[in-house]
PDB file of C-alpha atoms and ligand atoms in Angstrom:
ATOM      1  CA  MET A   1      -0.121  -0.059  -0.090  1.00 49.00           C
ATOM      2  CA  ALA A   2       1.440   3.417  -0.952  1.00 68.00           C
ATOM      3  CA  GLY A   3       2.461   5.524   2.303  1.00 86.00           C
ATOM      4  CA  LYS A   4       1.003   8.703   3.152  1.00 93.00           C
ATOM      5  CA  PRO A   5       1.552  11.658   0.889  1.00 96.00           C
ATOM      6  CA  LYS A   6       4.561  13.777   1.913  1.00 94.00           C
ATOM      7  CA  LEU A   7       4.223  17.553   1.630  1.00 94.00           C
ATOM      8  CA  TYR A   8       7.424  19.761   1.461  1.00 91.00           C
ATOM      9  CA  TYR A   9       6.621  23.116   2.481  1.00 90.00           C
ATOM     10  CA  PHE A  10       7.166  25.893   5.358  1.00 86.00           C
ATOM     11  CA  ASN A  11       4.843  25.892   8.075  1.00 85.00           C
ATOM     12  CA  GLY A  12       2.388  28.063   6.842  1.00 89.00           C
ATOM     13  CA  ARG A  13      -0.499  28.470   4.432  1.00 93.00           C
ATOM     14  CA  GLY A  14       0.950  29.632   1.444  1.00 93.00           C
ATOM     15  CA  ARG A  15       0.175  27.559  -1.876  1.00 96.00           C
ATOM     16  CA  MET A  16       0.226  24.357  -0.059  1.00 95.00           C
ATOM     17  CA  GLU A  17      -2.957  25.000   1.911  1.00 97.00           C
ATOM     18  CA  THR A  18      -5.165  24.499  -0.788  1.00 98.00           C
ATOM     19  CA  ILE A  19      -3.407  21.041  -1.215  1.00 98.00           C
ATOM     20  CA  ARG A  20      -3.798  20.618   2.370  1.00 97.00           C
ATOM     21  CA  TRP A  21      -7.467  21.185   2.087  1.00 98.00           C
ATOM     22  CA  MET A  22      -7.868  18.928  -1.143  1.00 98.00           C
ATOM     23  CA  LEU A  23      -6.301  15.836   0.858  1.00 98.00           C
ATOM     24  CA  ALA A  24      -8.320  16.666   3.938  1.00 98.00           C
ATOM     25  CA  GLY A  25     -11.476  16.790   2.097  1.00 98.00           C
ATOM     26  CA  ALA A  26     -10.583  13.486   0.221  1.00 98.00           C
ATOM     27  CA  GLY A  27     -10.145  11.870   3.701  1.00 97.00           C
ATOM     28  CA  VAL A  28      -6.039  11.219   3.132  1.00 97.00           C
ATOM     29  CA  GLU A  29      -3.558  11.594   6.061  1.00 93.00           C
ATOM     30  CA  VAL A  30      -0.408  13.410   5.114  1.00 91.00           C
ATOM     31  CA  SER A  31       3.287  13.654   6.471  1.00 85.00           C
ATOM     32  CA  CYS A  32       4.636  17.353   6.452  1.00 75.00           C
ATOM     33  CA  LEU A  33       8.421  17.769   5.762  1.00 71.00           C
ATOM     34  CA  LEU A  34       9.424  21.240   6.761  1.00 64.00           C
ATOM     35  CA  GLN A  35      13.451  20.435   7.716  1.00 55.00           C
ATOM     36  CA  GLU A  36      13.915  19.496   4.321  1.00 57.00           C
ATOM     37  CA  LEU A  37      12.729  22.556   2.631  1.00 61.00           C
ATOM     38  CA  GLU A  38      15.315  25.094   1.194  1.00 67.00           C
ATOM     39  CA  SER A  39      14.839  28.183  -1.062  1.00 64.00           C
ATOM     40  CA  SER A  40      16.322  26.332  -3.975  1.00 70.00           C
ATOM     41  CA  ASN A  41      13.533  23.528  -3.725  1.00 77.00           C
ATOM     42  CA  GLN A  42      10.524  24.553  -5.994  1.00 90.00           C
ATOM     43  CA  VAL A  43       7.468  24.323  -3.647  1.00 91.00           C
ATOM     44  CA  PRO A  44       4.945  23.370  -3.077  1.00 94.00           C
ATOM     45  CA  MET A  45       6.055  19.799  -3.419  1.00 94.00           C
ATOM     46  CA  VAL A  46       4.216  16.641  -2.687  1.00 95.00           C
ATOM     47  CA  GLU A  47       5.844  12.902  -2.734  1.00 95.00           C
ATOM     48  CA  ILE A  48       2.784  10.641  -3.895  1.00 97.00           C
ATOM     49  CA  ASP A  49       2.301   7.505  -5.498  1.00 97.00           C
ATOM     50  CA  GLY A  50       5.786   7.238  -6.444  1.00 97.00           C
ATOM     51  CA  MET A  51       5.896  10.826  -7.976  1.00 97.00           C
ATOM     52  CA  LYS A  52       7.379  13.965  -6.701  1.00 95.00           C
ATOM     53  CA  LEU A  53       4.980  16.507  -8.016  1.00 97.00           C
ATOM     54  CA  VAL A  54       5.581  20.258  -8.087  1.00 96.00           C
ATOM     55  CA  GLN A  55       3.402  23.022  -9.527  1.00 97.00           C
ATOM     56  CA  THR A  56       0.179  23.787  -7.268  1.00 98.00           C
ATOM     57  CA  ARG A  57      -2.410  22.786 -10.166  1.00 98.00           C
ATOM     58  CA  ALA A  58      -0.827  19.849 -11.320  1.00 98.00           C
ATOM     59  CA  ILE A  59      -0.919  18.474  -7.799  1.00 98.00           C
ATOM     60  CA  LEU A  60      -4.332  19.733  -7.220  1.00 98.00           C
ATOM     61  CA  ASN A  61      -5.409  18.253 -10.400  1.00 98.00           C
ATOM     62  CA  TYR A  62      -3.858  14.835  -9.617  1.00 98.00           C
ATOM     63  CA  ILE A  63      -5.412  14.520  -6.147  1.00 98.00           C
ATOM     64  CA  ALA A  64      -8.999  15.494  -7.365  1.00 98.00           C
ATOM     65  CA  GLY A  65      -8.891  13.049 -10.168  1.00 98.00           C
ATOM     66  CA  LYS A  66      -7.602  10.463  -8.026  1.00 98.00           C
ATOM     67  CA  HIS A  67     -10.165  11.200  -5.298  1.00 98.00           C
ATOM     68  CA  ASN A  68     -13.376  11.577  -7.662  1.00 98.00           C
ATOM     69  CA  LEU A  69     -13.407  15.108  -6.737  1.00 98.00           C
ATOM     70  CA  TYR A  70     -13.278  16.355 -10.277  1.00 98.00           C
ATOM     71  CA  GLY A  71     -16.667  15.913 -11.853  1.00 98.00           C
ATOM     72  CA  LYS A  72     -18.145  12.991 -13.861  1.00 98.00           C
ATOM     73  CA  ASP A  73     -17.285  14.073 -17.640  1.00 98.00           C
ATOM     74  CA  LEU A  74     -15.603  16.747 -19.372  1.00 98.00           C
ATOM     75  CA  LYS A  75     -18.407  19.354 -18.990  1.00 98.00           C
ATOM     76  CA  GLU A  76     -18.459  19.023 -15.280  1.00 98.00           C
ATOM     77  CA  ARG A  77     -14.813  19.537 -15.205  1.00 98.00           C
ATOM     78  CA  ALA A  78     -14.872  22.430 -17.339  1.00 98.00           C
ATOM     79  CA  LEU A  79     -17.490  23.987 -14.834  1.00 98.00           C
ATOM     80  CA  ILE A  80     -15.430  22.821 -11.859  1.00 98.00           C
ATOM     81  CA  ASP A  81     -12.251  24.534 -13.451  1.00 98.00           C
ATOM     82  CA  MET A  82     -14.066  27.583 -14.160  1.00 98.00           C
ATOM     83  CA  TYR A  83     -15.038  27.977 -10.571  1.00 98.00           C
ATOM     84  CA  VAL A  84     -11.857  26.865  -8.986  1.00 98.00           C
ATOM     85  CA  GLU A  85      -9.708  29.098 -11.440  1.00 98.00           C
ATOM     86  CA  GLY A  86     -11.930  32.077 -10.183  1.00 98.00           C
ATOM     87  CA  THR A  87     -11.784  31.076  -6.547  1.00 98.00           C
ATOM     88  CA  MET A  88      -7.597  30.670  -6.969  1.00 98.00           C
ATOM     89  CA  ASP A  89      -7.394  34.225  -8.574  1.00 98.00           C
ATOM     90  CA  LEU A  90      -9.285  35.483  -5.236  1.00 98.00           C
ATOM     91  CA  ASN A  91      -7.188  33.144  -3.208  1.00 98.00           C
ATOM     92  CA  GLU A  92      -3.873  34.607  -4.686  1.00 97.00           C
ATOM     93  CA  LEU A  93      -4.844  38.024  -3.251  1.00 98.00           C
ATOM     94  CA  LEU A  94      -5.820  36.347   0.060  1.00 98.00           C
ATOM     95  CA  MET A  95      -2.513  34.713   0.302  1.00 96.00           C
ATOM     96  CA  HIS A  96      -0.315  37.936  -0.299  1.00 95.00           C
ATOM     97  CA  TYR A  97      -2.321  40.111   1.870  1.00 96.00           C
ATOM     98  CA  PRO A  98      -0.052  39.094   4.951  1.00 94.00           C
ATOM     99  CA  PHE A  99       3.033  40.368   2.969  1.00 93.00           C
ATOM    100  CA  HIS A 100       1.824  43.814   2.343  1.00 94.00           C
ATOM    101  CA  LYS A 101       3.424  46.665   4.360  1.00 92.00           C
ATOM    102  CA  PRO A 102       1.136  47.948   7.188  1.00 92.00           C
ATOM    103  CA  GLU A 103       0.448  51.281   5.380  1.00 96.00           C
ATOM    104  CA  GLU A 104      -0.782  49.425   2.129  1.00 96.00           C
ATOM    105  CA  LYS A 105      -3.005  46.958   4.015  1.00 96.00           C
ATOM    106  CA  GLU A 106      -6.087  48.987   4.283  1.00 97.00           C
ATOM    107  CA  LYS A 107      -5.875  49.652   0.245  1.00 98.00           C
ATOM    108  CA  GLN A 108      -5.403  45.966  -0.311  1.00 98.00           C
ATOM    109  CA  LEU A 109      -8.142  44.895   1.955  1.00 98.00           C
ATOM    110  CA  ALA A 110     -10.548  47.274   0.006  1.00 98.00           C
ATOM    111  CA  VAL A 111      -9.516  45.570  -3.251  1.00 98.00           C
ATOM    112  CA  ILE A 112      -9.999  42.074  -2.112  1.00 98.00           C
ATOM    113  CA  VAL A 113     -13.503  42.961  -0.626  1.00 98.00           C
ATOM    114  CA  GLU A 114     -14.631  44.657  -3.912  1.00 98.00           C
ATOM    115  CA  LYS A 115     -13.424  41.786  -6.134  1.00 98.00           C
ATOM    116  CA  ALA A 116     -14.662  39.005  -3.764  1.00 98.00           C
ATOM    117  CA  THR A 117     -17.970  40.648  -3.391  1.00 98.00           C
ATOM    118  CA  THR A 118     -18.678  41.897  -7.190  1.00 98.00           C
ATOM    119  CA  ARG A 119     -16.681  39.517  -9.338  1.00 98.00           C
ATOM    120  CA  TYR A 120     -16.056  36.194  -7.702  1.00 98.00           C
ATOM    121  CA  PHE A 121     -18.904  35.489  -4.955  1.00 98.00           C
ATOM    122  CA  PRO A 122     -21.779  36.518  -7.357  1.00 98.00           C
ATOM    123  CA  VAL A 123     -20.915  33.674  -9.573  1.00 98.00           C
ATOM    124  CA  TYR A 124     -21.138  31.073  -6.943  1.00 98.00           C
ATOM    125  CA  GLU A 125     -24.299  32.707  -5.616  1.00 98.00           C
ATOM    126  CA  LYS A 126     -25.997  32.480  -9.098  1.00 98.00           C
ATOM    127  CA  ALA A 127     -24.864  29.032  -9.878  1.00 98.00           C
ATOM    128  CA  LEU A 128     -26.408  27.786  -6.277  1.00 98.00           C
ATOM    129  CA  LYS A 129     -29.608  29.725  -7.152  1.00 98.00           C
ATOM    130  CA  ASP A 130     -29.850  28.568 -10.688  1.00 98.00           C
ATOM    131  CA  HIS A 131     -29.421  24.686 -10.074  1.00 98.00           C
ATOM    132  CA  GLY A 132     -30.928  24.727  -6.659  1.00 98.00           C
ATOM    133  CA  GLN A 133     -28.633  22.206  -5.608  1.00 98.00           C
ATOM    134  CA  ASP A 134     -26.341  21.250  -2.495  1.00 98.00           C
ATOM    135  CA  PHE A 135     -23.039  21.310  -4.505  1.00 98.00           C
ATOM    136  CA  LEU A 136     -21.703  23.572  -6.719  1.00 98.00           C
ATOM    137  CA  VAL A 137     -21.308  21.093  -9.723  1.00 98.00           C
ATOM    138  CA  GLY A 138     -23.060  18.169 -10.525  1.00 98.00           C
ATOM    139  CA  ASN A 139     -24.981  17.497  -7.232  1.00 97.00           C
ATOM    140  CA  LYS A 140     -21.958  15.956  -5.962  1.00 98.00           C
ATOM    141  CA  PHE A 141     -19.146  16.945  -3.620  1.00 98.00           C
ATOM    142  CA  SER A 142     -16.023  18.158  -5.562  1.00 98.00           C
ATOM    143  CA  ARG A 143     -12.936  20.034  -5.413  1.00 99.00           C
ATOM    144  CA  ALA A 144     -14.734  23.207  -6.331  1.00 99.00           C
ATOM    145  CA  ASP A 145     -16.991  22.858  -3.269  1.00 99.00           C
ATOM    146  CA  ILE A 146     -13.575  22.541  -1.275  1.00 99.00           C
ATOM    147  CA  GLN A 147     -11.603  25.308  -2.887  1.00 98.00           C
ATOM    148  CA  VAL A 148     -14.619  27.944  -2.729  1.00 99.00           C
ATOM    149  CA  LEU A 149     -15.030  27.148   1.067  1.00 99.00           C
ATOM    150  CA  GLU A 150     -11.394  27.688   1.686  1.00 98.00           C
ATOM    151  CA  THR A 151     -11.466  30.906  -0.001  1.00 98.00           C
ATOM    152  CA  ILE A 152     -14.765  32.000   1.839  1.00 98.00           C
ATOM    153  CA  LEU A 153     -13.105  31.205   5.163  1.00 98.00           C
ATOM    154  CA  MET A 154     -10.089  33.095   4.300  1.00 98.00           C
ATOM    155  CA  ALA A 155     -11.782  36.070   3.067  1.00 98.00           C
ATOM    156  CA  GLU A 156     -14.302  36.361   6.397  1.00 98.00           C
ATOM    157  CA  GLU A 157     -10.923  36.377   8.449  1.00 97.00           C
ATOM    158  CA  LEU A 158     -10.541  39.544   7.011  1.00 97.00           C
ATOM    159  CA  LYS A 159     -14.161  40.863   6.842  1.00 98.00           C
ATOM    160  CA  SER A 160     -16.450  38.850   8.840  1.00 98.00           C
ATOM    161  CA  ASP A 161     -19.800  40.043   7.207  1.00 98.00           C
ATOM    162  CA  ILE A 162     -18.278  39.528   3.695  1.00 98.00           C
ATOM    163  CA  LEU A 163     -21.197  37.013   2.789  1.00 98.00           C
ATOM    164  CA  SER A 164     -23.716  39.350   3.984  1.00 98.00           C
ATOM    165  CA  LYS A 165     -25.232  39.821   0.595  1.00 98.00           C
ATOM    166  CA  PHE A 166     -24.716  36.282  -0.409  1.00 98.00           C
ATOM    167  CA  PRO A 167     -27.447  34.022   1.550  1.00 98.00           C
ATOM    168  CA  LEU A 168     -27.136  30.966  -0.618  1.00 98.00           C
ATOM    169  CA  LEU A 169     -23.262  30.974  -0.311  1.00 98.00           C
ATOM    170  CA  LYS A 170     -23.590  31.291   3.422  1.00 98.00           C
ATOM    171  CA  ALA A 171     -26.009  28.342   3.405  1.00 98.00           C
ATOM    172  CA  PHE A 172     -23.321  26.581   1.410  1.00 98.00           C
ATOM    173  CA  LYS A 173     -20.608  27.466   3.807  1.00 98.00           C
ATOM    174  CA  GLY A 174     -22.392  25.539   6.529  1.00 98.00           C
ATOM    175  CA  ARG A 175     -23.143  22.607   4.691  1.00 98.00           C
ATOM    176  CA  ILE A 176     -19.738  22.119   3.386  1.00 98.00           C
ATOM    177  CA  SER A 177     -17.951  22.663   6.602  1.00 98.00           C
ATOM    178  CA  ASN A 178     -20.333  19.915   7.794  1.00 98.00           C
ATOM    179  CA  ILE A 179     -18.913  17.098   5.701  1.00 98.00           C
ATOM    180  CA  PRO A 180     -16.933  14.894   7.796  1.00 98.00           C
ATOM    181  CA  THR A 181     -13.639  15.181   6.121  1.00 98.00           C
ATOM    182  CA  ILE A 182     -14.134  18.996   6.051  1.00 98.00           C
ATOM    183  CA  LYS A 183     -15.562  19.061   9.675  1.00 98.00           C
ATOM    184  CA  LYS A 184     -12.303  17.128  10.907  1.00 98.00           C
ATOM    185  CA  PHE A 185      -9.963  19.432   8.929  1.00 98.00           C
ATOM    186  CA  LEU A 186     -11.533  22.400  10.560  1.00 98.00           C
ATOM    187  CA  GLN A 187     -11.050  21.454  14.278  1.00 98.00           C
ATOM    188  CA  PRO A 188      -7.969  22.122  16.140  1.00 96.00           C
ATOM    189  CA  GLY A 189      -4.992  19.775  15.760  1.00 94.00           C
ATOM    190  CA  SER A 190      -5.619  19.428  12.041  1.00 95.00           C
ATOM    191  CA  GLN A 191      -2.910  20.059   9.354  1.00 93.00           C
ATOM    192  CA  ARG A 192      -4.933  23.334   8.632  1.00 96.00           C
ATOM    193  CA  LYS A 193      -2.675  26.237   9.098  1.00 95.00           C
ATOM    194  CA  PRO A 194      -3.798  29.699  10.769  1.00 94.00           C
ATOM    195  CA  LEU A 195      -3.417  33.091   9.247  1.00 93.00           C
ATOM    196  CA  LEU A 196       0.148  33.874   8.973  1.00 90.00           C
ATOM    197  CA  ASP A 197       1.659  35.742  12.007  1.00 90.00           C
ATOM    198  CA  GLU A 198       4.130  38.549  11.540  1.00 89.00           C
ATOM    199  CA  LYS A 199       6.884  36.187  12.675  1.00 89.00           C
ATOM    200  CA  THR A 200       6.278  33.617  10.183  1.00 87.00           C
ATOM    201  CA  VAL A 201       5.861  36.083   7.387  1.00 90.00           C
ATOM    202  CA  ALA A 202       9.486  37.651   8.161  1.00 89.00           C
ATOM    203  CA  GLU A 203      10.623  34.115   7.964  1.00 85.00           C
ATOM    204  CA  ILE A 204       9.357  33.595   4.744  1.00 84.00           C
ATOM    205  CA  LYS A 205      10.451  36.698   3.296  1.00 86.00           C
ATOM    206  CA  LYS A 206      13.926  35.687   4.394  1.00 84.00           C
ATOM    207  CA  LEU A 207      13.535  32.492   3.113  1.00 79.00           C
ATOM    208  CA  PHE A 208      12.310  33.553  -0.545  1.00 79.00           C
ATOM    209  CA  ASP A 209      14.189  36.649  -0.306  1.00 79.00           C
ATOM    210  CA  ILE A 210      10.947  38.598  -0.898  1.00 79.00           C
ATOM    211  CA  ASP A 211      11.484  42.471  -0.551  1.00 71.00           C
ATOM    212  CA  GLN A 212       7.643  43.655  -0.336  1.00 64.00           C
TER     213      GLN A 212
HETATM  214  N1  LIG B 301       3.623  27.807 -10.292  1.00 67.96           N
HETATM  215  C1  LIG B 301       3.969  27.574  -9.170  1.00 67.96           C
HETATM  216  C2  LIG B 301       4.268  28.520  -8.311  1.00 67.96           C
HETATM  217  C3  LIG B 301       5.525  28.389  -6.921  1.00 67.96           C
HETATM  218  C4  LIG B 301       5.807  29.549  -6.116  1.00 67.96           C
HETATM  219  O1  LIG B 301       5.624  30.699  -6.504  1.00 67.96           O
HETATM  220  N2  LIG B 301       6.142  28.974  -5.041  1.00 67.96           N
HETATM  221  C5  LIG B 301       6.718  30.105  -4.184  1.00 67.96           C
HETATM  222  C6  LIG B 301       6.398  29.382  -2.550  1.00 67.96           C
HETATM  223  S1  LIG B 301       4.879  29.371  -2.188  1.00 67.96           S
HETATM  224  C7  LIG B 301       8.133  30.314  -4.203  1.00 67.96           C
HETATM  225  O2  LIG B 301       9.063  29.381  -4.495  1.00 67.96           O
HETATM  226  N3  LIG B 301       8.661  31.495  -4.233  1.00 67.96           N
HETATM  227  C8  LIG B 301       9.725  31.830  -4.263  1.00 67.96           C
HETATM  228  C9  LIG B 301      10.467  32.264  -5.670  1.00 67.96           C
HETATM  229  O3  LIG B 301       9.566  32.037  -6.765  1.00 67.96           O
HETATM  230  O4  LIG B 301      11.512  32.201  -5.726  1.00 67.96           O
HETATM  231  C10 LIG B 301       3.190  26.775  -8.249  1.00 67.96           C
HETATM  232  O5  LIG B 301       1.936  26.980  -8.665  1.00 67.96           O
HETATM  233  O6  LIG B 301       3.407  25.904  -7.636  1.00 67.96           O
END
C-alpha cells in the first residue's frame, strides 16, 4: 500500500494550503516535511504514489482526479475548473495580504472585498440559485466545493460579514463545513494552518528573498 503523501513546505499556508484542504477533503492523511525545505527547492512539492510533484495546479488536479472530486465528465470538469480558477485568483490576493506593508493593508483589503463581492462570489451565488442543489457542480461534492469554502473562510478572516449579501453561499458554507472530512479539518489539531503571523511572514520573506 502506498504510504501517506509527503508535503514539502514551510509551516504556513501559502500555496500548500489548498493542497492540504484537498487531501483533507478526500480523507487522506499526510506527512509534512519542513526541515528539508530550502529556497532552491521548487515548492509546494508533494511526494505521492511514487512521484515527486511540483506546481500547485498539477498537484491539485492529480489529487482531485484520484479521489473523484473532479466531475463525472468533461463538461462537469470545465465548470469545476471555471469555479476553481476564479477562486484561485481571489485566493492569490488573500494569500499575499499578510505580506503587504502595514500602510498598504487597508487599500489592499478594499481591493479584496471589492473583487470578492462583485466579481467572484456572485458567480457562485448564481450557480447555487440556478440549479438549487447542495453542491456547486453535478449535485456531488467536488474540489470546487472544497476550494470555494477555503477561500470564503480566508475572506471572512479579513472581513467577517463578507457573505452578508450572499445567503445561498452562506448556507453552502455551513453545508460543506459539515461534511465529515472537512469538519475534521476545521477542528483544532488538523493540518490546517492559521493566518500567517508577523514572525512567520518575516521568515518566509527571508527564505524566499522577498522584498515587499
Ligand atoms: N507556479 C508555481 C509557483 C510556485 C511558487 O511561486 N512558489 C513560491 C512559494 S509558495 C516560491 O517558491 N517563491 C519564491 C520564488 O519564486 O523564488 C506553483 O503554483 O506551484
